Amino acid sequence: MEYPKLTPSKLLIYLTAIVLLPILLVLYHHKVTNDRIDMLNETLTELHTQVVIAKQKNALNAQTRQHFQDANRFYLDKEVESIPLLKDERMLLEKFVKNSNLAPNPQASQRLKEIDSNFIVFSEGVIERYPTFDEFPESLSKPVEIDNNDLKKILSRIEGVTIENQTALPKRPLLIITDCRLDRKKVGDNTSVFLLNMKLLKREFTE
């Protein structure tokens, strides 16, 4: 049987293939290795970022727990629900009603009764318990009438910040306003008040 003779051109092709094949295999292996290294680096970078974020979050949580560890659990009752509302209007009405030189005014007397029954009362919802804290949803049992000074005092005591002459009070728990609605309500000819409805989330740390 006679085999076909290799021409110089075919021989060159075969030799070139034999020489290049190992090189191509090495290059391919090198690329695969580099791709794996890149993927590993990306994974390590992502894990490092997650670890850093977790550490920052844990540190922030620890600072928050430390800040509120001495919080008064009855703060809402003592410092917010106790706020007397519409004090200026009450004083004016009382002077007007008690003035013997003026004829009795049923509207003023009725307005005083409304102010007497206008006070802050929060109702507690279902408690959510977590490993390190408990959450208490709190909502006003009914909307209340307030003036500008009342609003500043309420927000100062809930947010724990100083607003003009209203200073933040100590032993405040972590309070988060989840809903707040203000509607302007006109009372009489010259007096304007707001109708406030509010929901809070009170967080008490257990560890």
PDB file of C-alpha atoms in Angstrom:
ATOM      1  CA  MET A   1       0.000   0.000   0.000  1.00  0.00           C
ATOM      2  CA  GLU A   2       1.437   3.306  -1.015  1.00  0.00           C
ATOM      3  CA  TYR A   3       0.968   6.258   1.369  1.00  0.00           C
ATOM      4  CA  PRO A   4       0.564   9.757  -0.026  1.00  0.00           C
ATOM      5  CA  LYS A   5       3.688  11.766   0.115  1.00  0.00           C
ATOM      6  CA  LEU A   6       3.830  14.817   2.357  1.00  0.00           C
ATOM      7  CA  THR A   7       4.416  17.950   0.478  1.00  0.00           C
ATOM      8  CA  PRO A   8       6.597  20.602   2.061  1.00  0.00           C
ATOM      9  CA  SER A   9       3.559  22.852   2.589  1.00  0.00           C
ATOM     10  CA  LYS A  10       1.576  20.140   4.389  1.00  0.00           C
ATOM     11  CA  LEU A  11       4.589  19.224   6.454  1.00  0.00           C
ATOM     12  CA  LEU A  12       4.945  22.859   7.489  1.00  0.00           C
ATOM     13  CA  ILE A  13       1.287  22.963   8.531  1.00  0.00           C
ATOM     14  CA  TYR A  14       1.616  19.822  10.629  1.00  0.00           C
ATOM     15  CA  LEU A  15       4.792  21.014  12.283  1.00  0.00           C
ATOM     16  CA  THR A  16       3.222  24.395  13.010  1.00  0.00           C
ATOM     17  CA  ALA A  17       0.185  22.699  14.579  1.00  0.00           C
ATOM     18  CA  ILE A  18       2.398  20.450  16.693  1.00  0.00           C
ATOM     19  CA  VAL A  19       4.360  23.455  17.937  1.00  0.00           C
ATOM     20  CA  LEU A  20       1.349  25.729  18.528  1.00  0.00           C
ATOM     21  CA  LEU A  21      -0.934  23.204  20.227  1.00  0.00           C
ATOM     22  CA  PRO A  22       0.958  23.129  23.554  1.00  0.00           C
ATOM     23  CA  ILE A  23       1.221  26.911  23.494  1.00  0.00           C
ATOM     24  CA  LEU A  24      -2.534  27.242  22.906  1.00  0.00           C
ATOM     25  CA  LEU A  25      -3.239  24.792  25.712  1.00  0.00           C
ATOM     26  CA  VAL A  26      -0.991  26.759  28.063  1.00  0.00           C
ATOM     27  CA  LEU A  27      -2.674  30.041  27.087  1.00  0.00           C
ATOM     28  CA  TYR A  28      -6.125  28.520  27.583  1.00  0.00           C
ATOM     29  CA  HIS A  29      -5.162  27.138  30.987  1.00  0.00           C
ATOM     30  CA  HIS A  30      -3.674  30.508  31.919  1.00  0.00           C
ATOM     31  CA  LYS A  31      -6.900  32.311  30.938  1.00  0.00           C
ATOM     32  CA  VAL A  32      -9.074  29.873  32.887  1.00  0.00           C
ATOM     33  CA  THR A  33      -6.807  30.262  35.908  1.00  0.00           C
ATOM     34  CA  ASN A  34      -6.911  34.063  35.680  1.00  0.00           C
ATOM     35  CA  ASP A  35     -10.708  34.018  35.358  1.00  0.00           C
ATOM     36  CA  ARG A  36     -10.950  31.862  38.463  1.00  0.00           C
ATOM     37  CA  ILE A  37      -8.598  34.179  40.332  1.00  0.00           C
ATOM     38  CA  ASP A  38     -10.666  37.217  39.280  1.00  0.00           C
ATOM     39  CA  MET A  39     -13.862  35.507  40.450  1.00  0.00           C
ATOM     40  CA  LEU A  40     -12.204  34.593  43.730  1.00  0.00           C
ATOM     41  CA  ASN A  41     -10.988  38.171  44.211  1.00  0.00           C
ATOM     42  CA  GLU A  42     -14.485  39.520  43.529  1.00  0.00           C
ATOM     43  CA  THR A  43     -15.941  37.060  46.023  1.00  0.00           C
ATOM     44  CA  LEU A  44     -13.345  37.991  48.639  1.00  0.00           C
ATOM     45  CA  THR A  45     -13.969  41.705  48.039  1.00  0.00           C
ATOM     46  CA  GLU A  46     -17.710  41.210  48.409  1.00  0.00           C
ATOM     47  CA  LEU A  47     -17.237  39.174  51.587  1.00  0.00           C
ATOM     48  CA  HIS A  48     -14.883  41.816  52.984  1.00  0.00           C
ATOM     49  CA  THR A  49     -17.445  44.534  52.246  1.00  0.00           C
ATOM     50  CA  GLN A  50     -20.164  42.509  53.957  1.00  0.00           C
ATOM     51  CA  VAL A  51     -17.937  41.979  56.994  1.00  0.00           C
ATOM     52  CA  VAL A  52     -17.133  45.706  57.204  1.00  0.00           C
ATOM     53  CA  ILE A  53     -20.823  46.635  56.911  1.00  0.00           C
ATOM     54  CA  ALA A  54     -21.760  44.033  59.523  1.00  0.00           C
ATOM     55  CA  LYS A  55     -19.100  45.380  61.920  1.00  0.00           C
ATOM     56  CA  GLN A  56     -20.275  48.957  61.385  1.00  0.00           C
ATOM     57  CA  LYS A  57     -23.881  47.899  61.926  1.00  0.00           C
ATOM     58  CA  ASN A  58     -23.001  45.994  65.089  1.00  0.00           C
ATOM     59  CA  ALA A  59     -21.006  48.955  66.384  1.00  0.00           C
ATOM     60  CA  LEU A  60     -23.902  51.316  65.652  1.00  0.00           C
ATOM     61  CA  ASN A  61     -26.358  48.949  67.334  1.00  0.00           C
ATOM     62  CA  ALA A  62     -24.075  48.717  70.358  1.00  0.00           C
ATOM     63  CA  GLN A  63     -23.850  52.518  70.557  1.00  0.00           C
ATOM     64  CA  THR A  64     -27.626  52.784  70.241  1.00  0.00           C
ATOM     65  CA  ARG A  65     -28.192  50.223  73.004  1.00  0.00           C
ATOM     66  CA  GLN A  66     -25.662  52.028  75.188  1.00  0.00           C
ATOM     67  CA  HIS A  67     -27.356  55.379  74.556  1.00  0.00           C
ATOM     68  CA  PHE A  68     -30.817  54.114  75.484  1.00  0.00           C
ATOM     69  CA  GLN A  69     -29.883  51.667  78.257  1.00  0.00           C
ATOM     70  CA  ASP A  70     -31.167  54.014  80.994  1.00  0.00           C
ATOM     71  CA  ALA A  71     -34.363  54.928  79.143  1.00  0.00           C
ATOM     72  CA  ASN A  72     -37.512  55.382  81.199  1.00  0.00           C
ATOM     73  CA  ARG A  73     -40.097  52.860  80.013  1.00  0.00           C
ATOM     74  CA  PHE A  74     -42.849  55.211  81.238  1.00  0.00           C
ATOM     75  CA  TYR A  75     -41.433  58.201  79.359  1.00  0.00           C
ATOM     76  CA  LEU A  76     -44.473  58.590  77.090  1.00  0.00           C
ATOM     77  CA  ASP A  77     -46.826  58.634  80.074  1.00  0.00           C
ATOM     78  CA  LYS A  78     -44.771  61.040  82.165  1.00  0.00           C
ATOM     79  CA  GLU A  79     -43.256  63.394  79.610  1.00  0.00           C
ATOM     80  CA  VAL A  80     -45.557  63.400  76.578  1.00  0.00           C
ATOM     81  CA  GLU A  81     -49.053  62.537  77.760  1.00  0.00           C
ATOM     82  CA  SER A  82     -48.635  65.023  80.613  1.00  0.00           C
ATOM     83  CA  ILE A  83     -48.166  68.011  78.276  1.00  0.00           C
ATOM     84  CA  PRO A  84     -50.977  70.539  78.907  1.00  0.00           C
ATOM     85  CA  LEU A  85     -52.395  71.574  75.552  1.00  0.00           C
ATOM     86  CA  LEU A  86     -53.656  74.971  74.376  1.00  0.00           C
ATOM     87  CA  LYS A  87     -52.434  76.763  77.521  1.00  0.00           C
ATOM     88  CA  ASP A  88     -52.594  80.254  76.015  1.00  0.00           C
ATOM     89  CA  GLU A  89     -56.135  79.821  74.759  1.00  0.00           C
ATOM     90  CA  ARG A  90     -57.202  78.341  78.099  1.00  0.00           C
ATOM     91  CA  MET A  91     -55.809  81.329  80.028  1.00  0.00           C
ATOM     92  CA  LEU A  92     -57.629  83.813  77.809  1.00  0.00           C
ATOM     93  CA  LEU A  93     -60.906  81.920  78.064  1.00  0.00           C
ATOM     94  CA  GLU A  94     -60.648  81.578  81.832  1.00  0.00           C
ATOM     95  CA  LYS A  95     -60.070  85.314  82.213  1.00  0.00           C
ATOM     96  CA  PHE A  96     -62.999  85.995  79.936  1.00  0.00           C
ATOM     97  CA  VAL A  97     -65.364  83.603  81.734  1.00  0.00           C
ATOM     98  CA  LYS A  98     -64.348  84.770  85.219  1.00  0.00           C
ATOM     99  CA  ASN A  99     -64.705  88.451  84.383  1.00  0.00           C
ATOM    100  CA  SER A 100     -67.801  89.548  86.295  1.00  0.00           C
ATOM    101  CA  ASN A 101     -68.071  92.699  84.213  1.00  0.00           C
ATOM    102  CA  LEU A 102     -68.872  90.650  81.109  1.00  0.00           C
ATOM    103  CA  ALA A 103     -72.083  88.859  80.316  1.00  0.00           C
ATOM    104  CA  PRO A 104     -71.921  85.040  80.460  1.00  0.00           C
ATOM    105  CA  ASN A 105     -70.712  83.538  77.202  1.00  0.00           C
ATOM    106  CA  PRO A 106     -71.909  79.950  76.604  1.00  0.00           C
ATOM    107  CA  GLN A 107     -69.518  79.537  73.669  1.00  0.00           C
ATOM    108  CA  ALA A 108     -66.492  80.373  75.817  1.00  0.00           C
ATOM    109  CA  SER A 109     -67.640  77.984  78.537  1.00  0.00           C
ATOM    110  CA  GLN A 110     -68.190  75.234  75.988  1.00  0.00           C
ATOM    111  CA  ARG A 111     -64.762  75.814  74.493  1.00  0.00           C
ATOM    112  CA  LEU A 112     -63.188  75.494  77.953  1.00  0.00           C
ATOM    113  CA  LYS A 113     -64.900  72.127  78.389  1.00  0.00           C
ATOM    114  CA  GLU A 114     -63.499  71.019  75.030  1.00  0.00           C
ATOM    115  CA  ILE A 115     -59.997  72.025  76.094  1.00  0.00           C
ATOM    116  CA  ASP A 116     -60.411  70.157  79.398  1.00  0.00           C
ATOM    117  CA  SER A 117     -61.150  66.947  77.496  1.00  0.00           C
ATOM    118  CA  ASN A 118     -58.355  67.564  74.988  1.00  0.00           C
ATOM    119  CA  PHE A 119     -55.301  65.636  76.177  1.00  0.00           C
ATOM    120  CA  ILE A 120     -52.735  63.209  74.780  1.00  0.00           C
ATOM    121  CA  VAL A 121     -53.317  59.496  75.279  1.00  0.00           C
ATOM    122  CA  PHE A 122     -51.311  56.835  73.459  1.00  0.00           C
ATOM    123  CA  SER A 123     -52.675  53.327  72.958  1.00  0.00           C
ATOM    124  CA  GLU A 124     -50.238  50.420  72.767  1.00  0.00           C
ATOM    125  CA  GLY A 125     -50.542  47.863  69.965  1.00  0.00           C
ATOM    126  CA  VAL A 126     -49.228  44.330  69.602  1.00  0.00           C
ATOM    127  CA  ILE A 127     -45.651  43.991  70.874  1.00  0.00           C
ATOM    128  CA  GLU A 128     -43.030  42.621  68.487  1.00  0.00           C
ATOM    129  CA  ARG A 129     -40.211  40.813  70.299  1.00  0.00           C
ATOM    130  CA  TYR A 130     -36.714  40.433  68.807  1.00  0.00           C
ATOM    131  CA  PRO A 131     -33.502  38.902  70.207  1.00  0.00           C
ATOM    132  CA  THR A 132     -32.135  42.195  71.565  1.00  0.00           C
ATOM    133  CA  PHE A 133     -35.130  44.543  71.718  1.00  0.00           C
ATOM    134  CA  ASP A 134     -38.918  44.804  71.881  1.00  0.00           C
ATOM    135  CA  GLU A 135     -40.997  47.097  69.681  1.00  0.00           C
ATOM    136  CA  PHE A 136     -44.200  48.715  70.890  1.00  0.00           C
ATOM    137  CA  PRO A 137     -46.492  50.371  68.328  1.00  0.00           C
ATOM    138  CA  GLU A 138     -48.106  53.424  69.910  1.00  0.00           C
ATOM    139  CA  SER A 139     -50.889  55.524  68.421  1.00  0.00           C
ATOM    140  CA  LEU A 140     -52.975  58.415  69.681  1.00  0.00           C
ATOM    141  CA  SER A 141     -56.294  57.086  70.938  1.00  0.00           C
ATOM    142  CA  LYS A 142     -57.919  60.147  69.360  1.00  0.00           C
ATOM    143  CA  PRO A 143     -56.680  63.240  67.491  1.00  0.00           C
ATOM    144  CA  VAL A 144     -55.812  66.182  69.737  1.00  0.00           C
ATOM    145  CA  GLU A 145     -55.958  69.928  69.206  1.00  0.00           C
ATOM    146  CA  ILE A 146     -52.628  71.705  69.589  1.00  0.00           C
ATOM    147  CA  ASP A 147     -51.068  75.091  68.916  1.00  0.00           C
ATOM    148  CA  ASN A 148     -47.576  75.926  67.670  1.00  0.00           C
ATOM    149  CA  ASN A 149     -46.005  75.774  71.128  1.00  0.00           C
ATOM    150  CA  ASP A 150     -47.594  72.391  71.807  1.00  0.00           C
ATOM    151  CA  LEU A 151     -46.241  71.038  68.529  1.00  0.00           C
ATOM    152  CA  LYS A 152     -42.690  72.159  69.355  1.00  0.00           C
ATOM    153  CA  LYS A 153     -42.872  70.600  72.817  1.00  0.00           C
ATOM    154  CA  ILE A 154     -44.302  67.306  71.544  1.00  0.00           C
ATOM    155  CA  LEU A 155     -41.709  66.955  68.782  1.00  0.00           C
ATOM    156  CA  SER A 156     -38.869  67.961  71.100  1.00  0.00           C
ATOM    157  CA  ARG A 157     -39.787  65.294  73.645  1.00  0.00           C
ATOM    158  CA  ILE A 158     -40.416  62.573  71.079  1.00  0.00           C
ATOM    159  CA  GLU A 159     -37.424  63.275  68.824  1.00  0.00           C
ATOM    160  CA  GLY A 160     -35.064  64.143  71.673  1.00  0.00           C
ATOM    161  CA  VAL A 161     -33.960  67.444  70.130  1.00  0.00           C
ATOM    162  CA  THR A 162     -34.033  71.065  71.213  1.00  0.00           C
ATOM    163  CA  ILE A 163     -36.567  73.185  69.318  1.00  0.00           C
ATOM    164  CA  GLU A 164     -36.263  76.875  70.178  1.00  0.00           C
ATOM    165  CA  ASN A 165     -37.031  77.090  73.917  1.00  0.00           C
ATOM    166  CA  GLN A 166     -38.081  73.436  74.156  1.00  0.00           C
ATOM    167  CA  THR A 167     -35.132  71.338  75.312  1.00  0.00           C
ATOM    168  CA  ALA A 168     -34.686  67.585  74.996  1.00  0.00           C
ATOM    169  CA  LEU A 169     -35.354  65.584  78.147  1.00  0.00           C
ATOM    170  CA  PRO A 170     -33.176  62.789  79.601  1.00  0.00           C
ATOM    171  CA  LYS A 171     -34.008  59.071  79.690  1.00  0.00           C
ATOM    172  CA  ARG A 172     -35.942  59.157  76.440  1.00  0.00           C
ATOM    173  CA  PRO A 173     -36.453  55.722  74.844  1.00  0.00           C
ATOM    174  CA  LEU A 174     -35.934  55.209  71.137  1.00  0.00           C
ATOM    175  CA  LEU A 175     -39.093  56.681  69.610  1.00  0.00           C
ATOM    176  CA  ILE A 176     -39.731  56.646  65.872  1.00  0.00           C
ATOM    177  CA  ILE A 177     -42.585  58.623  64.329  1.00  0.00           C
ATOM    178  CA  THR A 178     -44.215  56.350  61.747  1.00  0.00           C
ATOM    179  CA  ASP A 179     -47.164  58.598  60.878  1.00  0.00           C
ATOM    180  CA  CYS A 180     -47.959  62.230  61.659  1.00  0.00           C
ATOM    181  CA  ARG A 181     -50.874  64.249  60.316  1.00  0.00           C
ATOM    182  CA  LEU A 182     -51.631  67.891  60.972  1.00  0.00           C
ATOM    183  CA  ASP A 183     -54.856  69.557  59.891  1.00  0.00           C
ATOM    184  CA  ARG A 184     -55.457  73.238  60.513  1.00  0.00           C
ATOM    185  CA  LYS A 185     -58.616  73.906  62.471  1.00  0.00           C
ATOM    186  CA  LYS A 186     -60.031  77.360  63.062  1.00  0.00           C
ATOM    187  CA  VAL A 187     -61.509  78.044  66.479  1.00  0.00           C
ATOM    188  CA  GLY A 188     -63.361  81.328  66.855  1.00  0.00           C
ATOM    189  CA  ASP A 189     -62.465  84.386  64.823  1.00  0.00           C
ATOM    190  CA  ASN A 190     -58.807  84.893  65.689  1.00  0.00           C
ATOM    191  CA  THR A 191     -57.530  81.568  67.006  1.00  0.00           C
ATOM    192  CA  SER A 192     -56.143  78.764  64.857  1.00  0.00           C
ATOM    193  CA  VAL A 193     -55.154  75.362  66.144  1.00  0.00           C
ATOM    194  CA  PHE A 194     -54.036  72.109  64.554  1.00  0.00           C
ATOM    195  CA  LEU A 195     -55.631  68.709  64.770  1.00  0.00           C
ATOM    196  CA  LEU A 196     -52.822  66.217  65.386  1.00  0.00           C
ATOM    197  CA  ASN A 197     -52.905  62.479  64.767  1.00  0.00           C
ATOM    198  CA  MET A 198     -49.732  60.485  65.339  1.00  0.00           C
ATOM    199  CA  LYS A 199     -48.329  56.968  65.413  1.00  0.00           C
ATOM    200  CA  LEU A 200     -45.039  55.953  67.023  1.00  0.00           C
ATOM    201  CA  LEU A 201     -42.787  52.969  67.358  1.00  0.00           C
ATOM    202  CA  LYS A 202     -41.166  52.641  70.781  1.00  0.00           C
ATOM    203  CA  ARG A 203     -38.128  50.372  71.008  1.00  0.00           C
ATOM    204  CA  GLU A 204     -36.902  48.987  74.323  1.00  0.00           C
ATOM    205  CA  PHE A 205     -33.565  47.169  74.375  1.00  0.00           C
ATOM    206  CA  THR A 206     -33.440  43.946  76.353  1.00  0.00           C
ATOM    207  CA  GLU A 207     -29.659  43.397  76.216  1.00  0.00           C
TER     208      GLU A 207
END
